[in-house]
């Protein structure tokens, strides 16, 4: 195979790969939801009731406080 043909095939292949990569890279931008769009989103089941009796776990709060104190620098 001649060098010019090989270079041409390489260029075409590289452009095809770049085109596929650009097409796959396309991501949707940030979107602001409004109240009108909430009906289109995932609605909550009607049988779900909020939990009123939720109480904080004091051991977990103490652990989080200790971890936050440990990350503070020595001064």
Tab-separated table of C-alpha atoms in Angstrom:
chain	number	residue	atom	x	y	z
A	1	UNK	CA	0.000	0.000	0.000
A	2	UNK	CA	1.357	3.372	-0.886
A	3	UNK	CA	2.192	5.864	1.844
A	4	UNK	CA	-0.297	8.449	0.526
A	5	UNK	CA	-3.160	5.953	0.632
A	6	UNK	CA	-2.243	4.858	4.167
A	7	UNK	CA	-2.101	8.489	5.318
A	8	UNK	CA	-5.480	9.185	3.719
A	9	UNK	CA	-7.095	6.172	5.387
A	10	UNK	CA	-5.551	7.149	8.723
A	11	UNK	CA	-6.891	10.703	8.353
A	12	UNK	CA	-10.388	9.483	7.473
A	13	UNK	CA	-10.347	7.040	10.400
A	14	UNK	CA	-9.116	9.718	12.814
A	15	UNK	CA	-11.843	12.128	11.676
A	16	UNK	CA	-14.491	9.418	12.049
A	17	UNK	CA	-13.339	8.619	15.588
A	18	UNK	CA	-13.290	12.327	16.475
A	19	UNK	CA	-16.816	12.756	15.102
A	20	UNK	CA	-18.131	9.827	17.121
A	21	UNK	CA	-16.389	11.160	20.249
A	22	UNK	CA	-17.941	14.619	19.806
A	23	UNK	CA	-21.385	13.082	19.288
A	24	UNK	CA	-21.013	10.958	22.423
A	25	UNK	CA	-19.704	13.932	24.442
A	26	UNK	CA	-22.912	15.931	23.922
A	27	UNK	CA	-24.532	16.389	27.336
A	28	UNK	CA	-27.680	18.283	28.198
A	29	UNK	CA	-27.143	21.643	29.837
A	30	UNK	CA	-28.488	22.711	33.227
A	31	UNK	CA	-32.243	23.136	33.302
A	32	UNK	CA	-34.443	25.072	35.743
A	33	UNK	CA	-37.605	23.218	36.732
A	34	UNK	CA	-40.832	25.086	37.240
A	35	UNK	CA	-44.085	24.065	38.877
A	36	UNK	CA	-45.562	23.339	35.472
A	37	UNK	CA	-42.818	20.788	34.812
A	38	UNK	CA	-43.277	18.955	38.114
A	39	UNK	CA	-46.155	16.911	36.700
A	40	UNK	CA	-43.754	15.536	34.092
A	41	UNK	CA	-41.174	14.538	36.694
A	42	UNK	CA	-41.322	11.398	38.802
A	43	UNK	CA	-44.346	11.872	41.041
A	44	UNK	CA	-44.379	10.479	44.562
A	45	UNK	CA	-46.741	7.592	45.208
A	46	UNK	CA	-49.957	8.715	46.887
A	47	UNK	CA	-49.580	6.141	49.663
A	48	UNK	CA	-46.324	7.591	50.988
A	49	UNK	CA	-46.797	9.530	54.220
A	50	UNK	CA	-44.099	11.723	55.767
A	51	UNK	CA	-42.483	10.299	58.875
A	52	UNK	CA	-43.313	12.584	61.779
A	53	UNK	CA	-41.601	10.572	64.491
A	54	UNK	CA	-38.085	10.865	63.036
A	55	UNK	CA	-35.568	11.598	65.804
A	56	UNK	CA	-31.861	12.347	65.424
A	57	UNK	CA	-29.384	9.695	66.439
A	58	UNK	CA	-27.205	11.327	69.096
A	59	UNK	CA	-24.394	8.823	68.616
A	60	UNK	CA	-24.243	9.697	64.925
A	61	UNK	CA	-24.231	13.416	65.751
A	62	UNK	CA	-21.385	12.854	68.219
A	63	UNK	CA	-19.444	10.887	65.598
A	64	UNK	CA	-19.911	13.632	63.015
A	65	UNK	CA	-18.801	16.261	65.537
A	66	UNK	CA	-15.694	14.250	66.377
A	67	UNK	CA	-14.836	13.765	62.723
A	68	UNK	CA	-15.235	17.467	62.031
A	69	UNK	CA	-12.952	18.302	64.960
A	70	UNK	CA	-10.355	15.843	63.694
A	71	UNK	CA	-10.190	17.492	60.281
A	72	UNK	CA	-9.453	20.899	61.797
A	73	UNK	CA	-5.803	21.879	61.565
A	74	UNK	CA	-3.587	22.101	64.642
A	75	UNK	CA	-3.189	25.763	65.666
